[in-house]
Structures are given as C-alpha cells and as structure tokens.
Amino acid sequence: MSPPVFLAESAQLAGDRVVLGGAEGRHAATVRRLRAGERVDLTDGAGLLAECVVGEVVRGGLELDVIARRREPAPTPRLVVVQALPKGDRGELAVETMTEVGVDEIVPWAASRCVTQWRPDRREKSLGRWRGAAREAAKQARRCWLPEVAELATTAQVADRVAGAARALVLHEGAQEPLSAVTPPPAGDVLLIVGPEGGITDEELHRFTEAGGVPTVLGPTVLRTSTAGVAAAAVLLSACGRW
C-alpha cells in the first residue's frame, strides 16, 4: 500500500528534517496514529513530493526525516471542468470524484437552470467546502498536484474560458458527436462544460458554441450533473493518454 500523503509548504520540504504540525500534523499523529519508522509522503500540491520516514511523534504532530524528493511535471493537456452547481451536497461529491480521477481545475458555474444558487453572503462558505473536498480527495488519491477550484463563474465568464481554451466541449444530450470520438490537443486547456439537472439553455449553448465550444454527447443515458463530469473526465483522460 502506498504511504499516506499530507500537505506542507514548499519551504518546509527543502530540509532533511520536517516538522509537520497544524491540522495536517494533528491528523497524522492523532487520527492516523502514525508512529516512528512508518513511511509518509509530503507534497506542496504544486508538483514537489518528499518521501519521508517518521522520526518522532511530537505534541500535535510529527518530526519526519526526508529520504528522497522529486518534482512531478504538471499534467498535460490540462483538464478543466466547468461544473454547474448541483443540489445539496452533490457539489462536494462531484468535486471529490473529479479530483480523484485527475481533473486539474474545477470551475463552479451559476447556470440559468441551477436549482442551487450561491447567495453572496454564503458564497465564500460554499466555495470553501468545494476547495476542502478537493484538498482531501487529492491527498486520498496521492496527487502531487492539487486541483484548483476557481471562483464562481457566470455564463459570460465561462464563454470567455471557452474562447481561451485549446479545445472546449459542451456536454449536451442533443449533440451528434460522441465524446469518445474527440481527439484532445497535446497541450493547453481542454475545457469541459457540465450543465445542471435541468439542462443547458439554448441561449447558453449558443454563447458557448459562438465562443468555439463543440457540443458532444457522453452516451445513451442521462447522467446526473454530479456524475457526468467524472464520467466524461475519464473518457478524456484516457483519450489524451493520461490514463
């Protein structure tokens, strides 16, 4: 079994001895109950990984000896999923599963037909839950690169992202081109738009296609918005050779 992964600042990983404290250290020492001699990996979430061995359990954390370190290159092409806001806690579920499969950025989108809307006074809290889900899922998946969870986007902002992507795809049940037939570019951003439970409106679809987006169909069944993203991401990651 691969060793557990915890997050640390880049500067911490430069030395031969690392003190893992704070929330990460408490989790490692009191929840995971790691002990001297056990293997642990630390990452800064930006490609740097330090292979460590627990030297000593200290108050509120661990002292770790670094035995090796390496830097993983950023994945390419970069997969960005624009996720319409799902109902209830399905948003965190979508973020969690997309992080586990390898999505590089998740953009929450306030689509017209979203039942859930992030009110201004609760927006930061909702975004924090998504970012927390991404962080914990990345650790569980042993990722050296943490996915970015962007600020809540409007339809106009999503259209701008479409225009700037190397390839932009819009999941739509009425499309003719299957997602499995798409050949991703070798580099740049591959942008995937996942609509809400009520579907993407004609106006939204028009704006995205005008900006360069290509409607594609995932398969013969209609998936929930919280599961469509991870299924489509798996198809694209396989197509571009990252899986």
Tab-separated table of C-alpha atoms in Angstrom:
chain	number	residue	atom	x	y	z
A	1	MET	CA	0.000	0.000	0.000
A	2	SER	CA	1.316	3.444	-0.880
A	3	PRO	CA	2.137	5.751	2.046
A	4	PRO	CA	-0.323	8.442	3.141
A	5	VAL	CA	0.115	11.947	1.739
A	6	PHE	CA	-0.007	15.182	3.717
A	7	LEU	CA	0.348	18.796	2.649
A	8	ALA	CA	3.242	21.053	3.603
A	9	GLU	CA	4.682	24.362	2.465
A	10	SER	CA	7.334	24.246	-0.260
A	11	ALA	CA	9.957	25.827	2.021
A	12	GLN	CA	9.447	23.100	4.607
A	13	LEU	CA	10.334	20.400	2.108
A	14	ALA	CA	13.772	21.843	1.372
A	15	GLY	CA	15.423	20.494	4.521
A	16	ASP	CA	16.290	16.984	5.637
A	17	ARG	CA	14.041	17.205	8.712
A	18	VAL	CA	10.435	18.368	8.571
A	19	VAL	CA	8.135	19.148	11.471
A	20	LEU	CA	4.566	18.504	10.367
A	21	GLY	CA	2.278	20.479	12.643
A	22	GLY	CA	-1.087	22.218	12.472
A	23	ALA	CA	-4.143	20.404	11.188
A	24	GLU	CA	-2.082	18.104	8.977
A	25	GLY	CA	0.229	17.103	11.815
A	26	ARG	CA	-2.636	16.513	14.252
A	27	HIS	CA	-4.429	14.355	11.722
A	28	ALA	CA	-1.282	12.308	11.066
A	29	ALA	CA	-0.460	11.820	14.733
A	30	THR	CA	-3.853	11.506	16.416
A	31	VAL	CA	-6.233	10.273	13.689
A	32	ARG	CA	-3.916	8.165	11.522
A	33	ARG	CA	-1.799	7.286	14.592
A	34	LEU	CA	1.413	7.150	12.595
A	35	ARG	CA	4.433	6.025	14.543
A	36	ALA	CA	8.227	6.126	14.268
A	37	GLY	CA	9.581	4.205	11.316
A	38	GLU	CA	6.447	4.485	9.177
A	39	ARG	CA	6.563	5.967	5.679
A	40	VAL	CA	4.852	9.256	4.858
A	41	ASP	CA	4.856	11.420	1.740
A	42	LEU	CA	4.627	15.208	1.884
A	43	THR	CA	3.685	17.438	-1.039
A	44	ASP	CA	3.286	21.151	-1.583
A	45	GLY	CA	0.459	20.489	-4.038
A	46	ALA	CA	2.467	22.040	-6.865
A	47	GLY	CA	4.467	19.013	-8.005
A	48	LEU	CA	7.078	18.723	-5.238
A	49	LEU	CA	6.971	15.481	-3.248
A	50	ALA	CA	9.190	14.475	-0.337
A	51	GLU	CA	9.410	10.823	0.676
A	52	CYS	CA	9.740	10.694	4.445
A	53	VAL	CA	10.013	8.388	7.430
A	54	VAL	CA	8.512	9.281	10.792
A	55	GLY	CA	11.358	10.023	13.155
A	56	GLU	CA	9.377	11.008	16.219
A	57	VAL	CA	5.823	11.726	17.306
A	58	VAL	CA	5.736	15.139	18.978
A	59	ARG	CA	2.987	17.165	20.605
A	60	GLY	CA	0.417	17.946	17.898
A	61	GLY	CA	2.374	16.461	15.021
A	62	LEU	CA	5.315	14.518	13.654
A	63	GLU	CA	9.006	15.005	13.023
A	64	LEU	CA	9.903	13.454	9.682
A	65	ASP	CA	13.199	12.540	8.035
A	66	VAL	CA	13.296	13.216	4.292
A	67	ILE	CA	14.824	10.266	2.438
A	68	ALA	CA	14.168	11.434	-1.125
A	69	ARG	CA	12.403	14.192	-3.004
A	70	ARG	CA	11.233	14.596	-6.557
A	71	ARG	CA	9.305	17.070	-8.669
A	72	GLU	CA	6.492	15.787	-10.855
A	73	PRO	CA	5.829	17.738	-14.066
A	74	ALA	CA	2.427	19.342	-14.439
A	75	PRO	CA	-0.015	17.076	-16.301
A	76	THR	CA	-0.691	17.944	-19.927
A	77	PRO	CA	-3.052	18.631	-21.529
A	78	ARG	CA	-4.738	20.340	-18.627
A	79	LEU	CA	-8.331	19.212	-17.986
A	80	VAL	CA	-10.711	21.908	-16.743
A	81	VAL	CA	-14.311	21.050	-15.844
A	82	VAL	CA	-16.944	23.761	-15.632
A	83	GLN	CA	-19.450	22.275	-13.206
A	84	ALA	CA	-22.974	23.687	-12.923
A	85	LEU	CA	-23.996	23.871	-9.261
A	86	PRO	CA	-25.675	20.594	-8.196
A	87	LYS	CA	-28.294	20.292	-5.490
A	88	GLY	CA	-27.388	19.775	-1.826
A	89	ASP	CA	-24.082	18.133	-1.058
A	90	ARG	CA	-23.742	16.660	-4.532
A	91	GLY	CA	-21.405	19.522	-5.394
A	92	GLU	CA	-18.789	18.282	-2.951
A	93	LEU	CA	-19.314	14.732	-4.256
A	94	ALA	CA	-18.670	15.913	-7.821
A	95	VAL	CA	-15.523	17.767	-6.751
A	96	GLU	CA	-14.283	14.775	-4.782
A	97	THR	CA	-14.678	12.244	-7.582
A	98	MET	CA	-13.330	14.537	-10.301
A	99	THR	CA	-10.281	15.226	-8.143
A	100	GLU	CA	-9.701	11.523	-7.638
A	101	VAL	CA	-9.667	10.791	-11.383
A	102	GLY	CA	-7.282	13.660	-12.141
A	103	VAL	CA	-9.168	16.832	-13.142
A	104	ASP	CA	-6.822	19.825	-12.899
A	105	GLU	CA	-9.295	22.663	-12.364
A	106	ILE	CA	-12.950	22.821	-11.402
A	107	VAL	CA	-14.982	25.935	-12.158
A	108	PRO	CA	-18.323	26.253	-10.331
A	109	TRP	CA	-20.903	27.715	-12.688
A	110	ALA	CA	-24.162	29.513	-11.845
A	111	ALA	CA	-26.147	28.208	-14.815
A	112	SER	CA	-29.659	29.513	-15.517
A	113	ARG	CA	-31.392	26.271	-14.581
A	114	CYS	CA	-29.413	25.542	-11.417
A	115	VAL	CA	-31.775	24.834	-8.542
A	116	THR	CA	-28.979	25.700	-6.125
A	117	GLN	CA	-27.637	29.243	-6.155
A	118	TRP	CA	-24.780	30.522	-4.013
A	119	ARG	CA	-26.103	33.637	-2.297
A	120	PRO	CA	-23.493	36.405	-1.938
A	121	ASP	CA	-23.473	36.111	1.864
A	122	ARG	CA	-22.783	32.353	1.708
A	123	ARG	CA	-20.642	32.180	-1.418
A	124	GLU	CA	-17.279	32.002	0.344
A	125	LYS	CA	-18.513	29.263	2.667
A	126	SER	CA	-19.819	27.192	-0.250
A	127	LEU	CA	-16.600	27.705	-2.199
A	128	GLY	CA	-14.617	26.731	0.881
A	129	ARG	CA	-16.472	23.427	1.072
A	130	TRP	CA	-15.623	22.680	-2.562
A	131	ARG	CA	-11.977	23.564	-2.012
A	132	GLY	CA	-11.836	21.465	1.149
A	133	ALA	CA	-13.319	18.491	-0.714
A	134	ALA	CA	-10.719	18.890	-3.471
A	135	ARG	CA	-7.845	19.108	-0.989
A	136	GLU	CA	-8.852	15.988	0.946
A	137	ALA	CA	-9.604	13.990	-2.214
A	138	ALA	CA	-6.219	14.942	-3.681
A	139	LYS	CA	-4.470	13.605	-0.590
A	140	GLN	CA	-6.509	10.393	-0.702
A	141	ALA	CA	-5.613	9.964	-4.383
A	142	ARG	CA	-1.888	10.602	-3.660
A	143	ARG	CA	-1.756	13.564	-6.043
A	144	CYS	CA	1.321	15.802	-6.197
A	145	TRP	CA	-0.688	18.489	-7.974
A	146	LEU	CA	-3.774	19.758	-6.179
A	147	PRO	CA	-6.622	20.815	-8.434
A	148	GLU	CA	-7.607	24.454	-8.484
A	149	VAL	CA	-11.205	25.295	-7.578
A	150	ALA	CA	-11.907	28.633	-9.226
A	151	GLU	CA	-14.281	31.391	-8.165
A	152	LEU	CA	-17.951	31.044	-9.048
A	153	ALA	CA	-18.346	31.856	-12.758
A	154	THR	CA	-21.173	33.474	-14.677
A	155	THR	CA	-22.176	32.267	-18.139
A	156	ALA	CA	-20.300	35.197	-19.695
A	157	GLN	CA	-17.140	34.233	-17.809
A	158	VAL	CA	-17.496	30.601	-18.896
A	159	ALA	CA	-17.804	31.777	-22.519
A	160	ASP	CA	-14.521	33.658	-22.071
A	161	ARG	CA	-12.909	30.465	-20.794
A	162	VAL	CA	-14.254	28.627	-23.840
A	163	ALA	CA	-12.665	31.171	-26.177
A	164	GLY	CA	-9.291	30.824	-24.463
A	165	ALA	CA	-9.159	27.009	-24.324
A	166	ALA	CA	-7.215	24.773	-26.694
A	167	ARG	CA	-10.396	22.710	-27.001
A	168	ALA	CA	-13.798	23.309	-25.434
A	169	LEU	CA	-16.525	20.681	-25.212
A	170	VAL	CA	-20.124	21.094	-24.069
A	171	LEU	CA	-21.949	18.011	-22.803
A	172	HIS	CA	-25.384	18.051	-24.424
A	173	GLU	CA	-27.812	15.182	-24.916
A	174	GLY	CA	-28.886	16.560	-28.310
A	175	ALA	CA	-25.369	16.618	-29.765
A	176	GLN	CA	-24.374	14.387	-32.659
A	177	GLU	CA	-20.659	13.964	-31.949
A	178	PRO	CA	-19.850	11.398	-29.237
A	179	LEU	CA	-17.322	12.455	-26.620
A	180	SER	CA	-15.428	9.209	-27.232
A	181	ALA	CA	-14.654	10.369	-30.790
A	182	VAL	CA	-12.945	13.588	-29.635
A	183	THR	CA	-9.165	13.810	-30.034
A	184	PRO	CA	-7.815	16.128	-27.323
A	185	PRO	CA	-4.961	18.530	-28.166
A	186	PRO	CA	-1.488	17.564	-26.901
A	187	ALA	CA	-1.185	20.695	-24.747
A	188	GLY	CA	-3.187	23.597	-23.397
A	189	ASP	CA	-6.536	23.573	-21.617
A	190	VAL	CA	-9.237	21.073	-22.516
A	191	LEU	CA	-12.410	22.677	-21.176
A	192	LEU	CA	-15.450	20.510	-20.449
A	193	ILE	CA	-18.807	22.081	-19.586
A	194	VAL	CA	-21.281	20.093	-17.486
A	195	GLY	CA	-24.786	21.564	-17.294
A	196	PRO	CA	-27.303	21.481	-14.429
A	197	GLU	CA	-30.016	18.889	-13.814
A	198	GLY	CA	-32.434	20.947	-15.902
A	199	GLY	CA	-30.034	21.092	-18.814
A	200	ILE	CA	-28.191	23.876	-20.606
A	201	THR	CA	-30.490	26.510	-22.092
A	202	ASP	CA	-30.495	27.297	-25.818
A	203	GLU	CA	-29.059	30.734	-25.063
A	204	GLU	CA	-26.188	29.261	-23.016
A	205	LEU	CA	-25.439	26.689	-25.694
A	206	HIS	CA	-25.435	29.420	-28.349
A	207	ARG	CA	-22.979	31.545	-26.354
A	208	PHE	CA	-20.633	28.629	-25.851
A	209	THR	CA	-20.696	27.488	-29.478
A	210	GLU	CA	-20.201	31.080	-30.662
A	211	ALA	CA	-17.070	31.169	-28.491
A	212	GLY	CA	-15.766	27.940	-30.058
A	213	GLY	CA	-17.301	25.209	-27.932
A	214	VAL	CA	-18.302	21.908	-29.523
A	215	PRO	CA	-21.442	20.094	-28.292
A	216	THR	CA	-20.766	16.423	-27.565
A	217	VAL	CA	-22.849	13.591	-26.167
A	218	LEU	CA	-21.466	11.393	-23.398
A	219	GLY	CA	-23.568	8.298	-24.000
A	220	PRO	CA	-27.065	6.853	-24.426
A	221	THR	CA	-28.142	7.521	-20.828
A	222	VAL	CA	-28.710	10.792	-18.991
A	223	LEU	CA	-26.408	11.147	-16.000
A	224	ARG	CA	-26.846	13.418	-13.006
A	225	THR	CA	-24.775	16.571	-13.212
A	226	SER	CA	-22.766	15.388	-10.197
A	227	THR	CA	-21.673	12.188	-12.003
A	228	ALA	CA	-21.484	13.360	-15.621
A	229	GLY	CA	-18.270	15.289	-15.015
A	230	VAL	CA	-16.300	12.370	-13.617
A	231	ALA	CA	-17.528	10.017	-16.357
A	232	ALA	CA	-16.617	12.488	-19.093
A	233	ALA	CA	-13.273	13.259	-17.464
A	234	ALA	CA	-12.397	9.555	-17.508
A	235	VAL	CA	-13.111	9.413	-21.255
A	236	LEU	CA	-10.943	12.453	-21.981
A	237	LEU	CA	-8.082	11.419	-19.678
A	238	SER	CA	-7.956	8.092	-21.467
A	239	ALA	CA	-8.066	9.740	-24.893
A	240	CYS	CA	-5.173	12.066	-24.132
A	241	GLY	CA	-3.007	9.290	-22.678
A	242	ARG	CA	-3.060	10.440	-19.061
A	243	TRP	CA	-4.853	7.236	-18.070
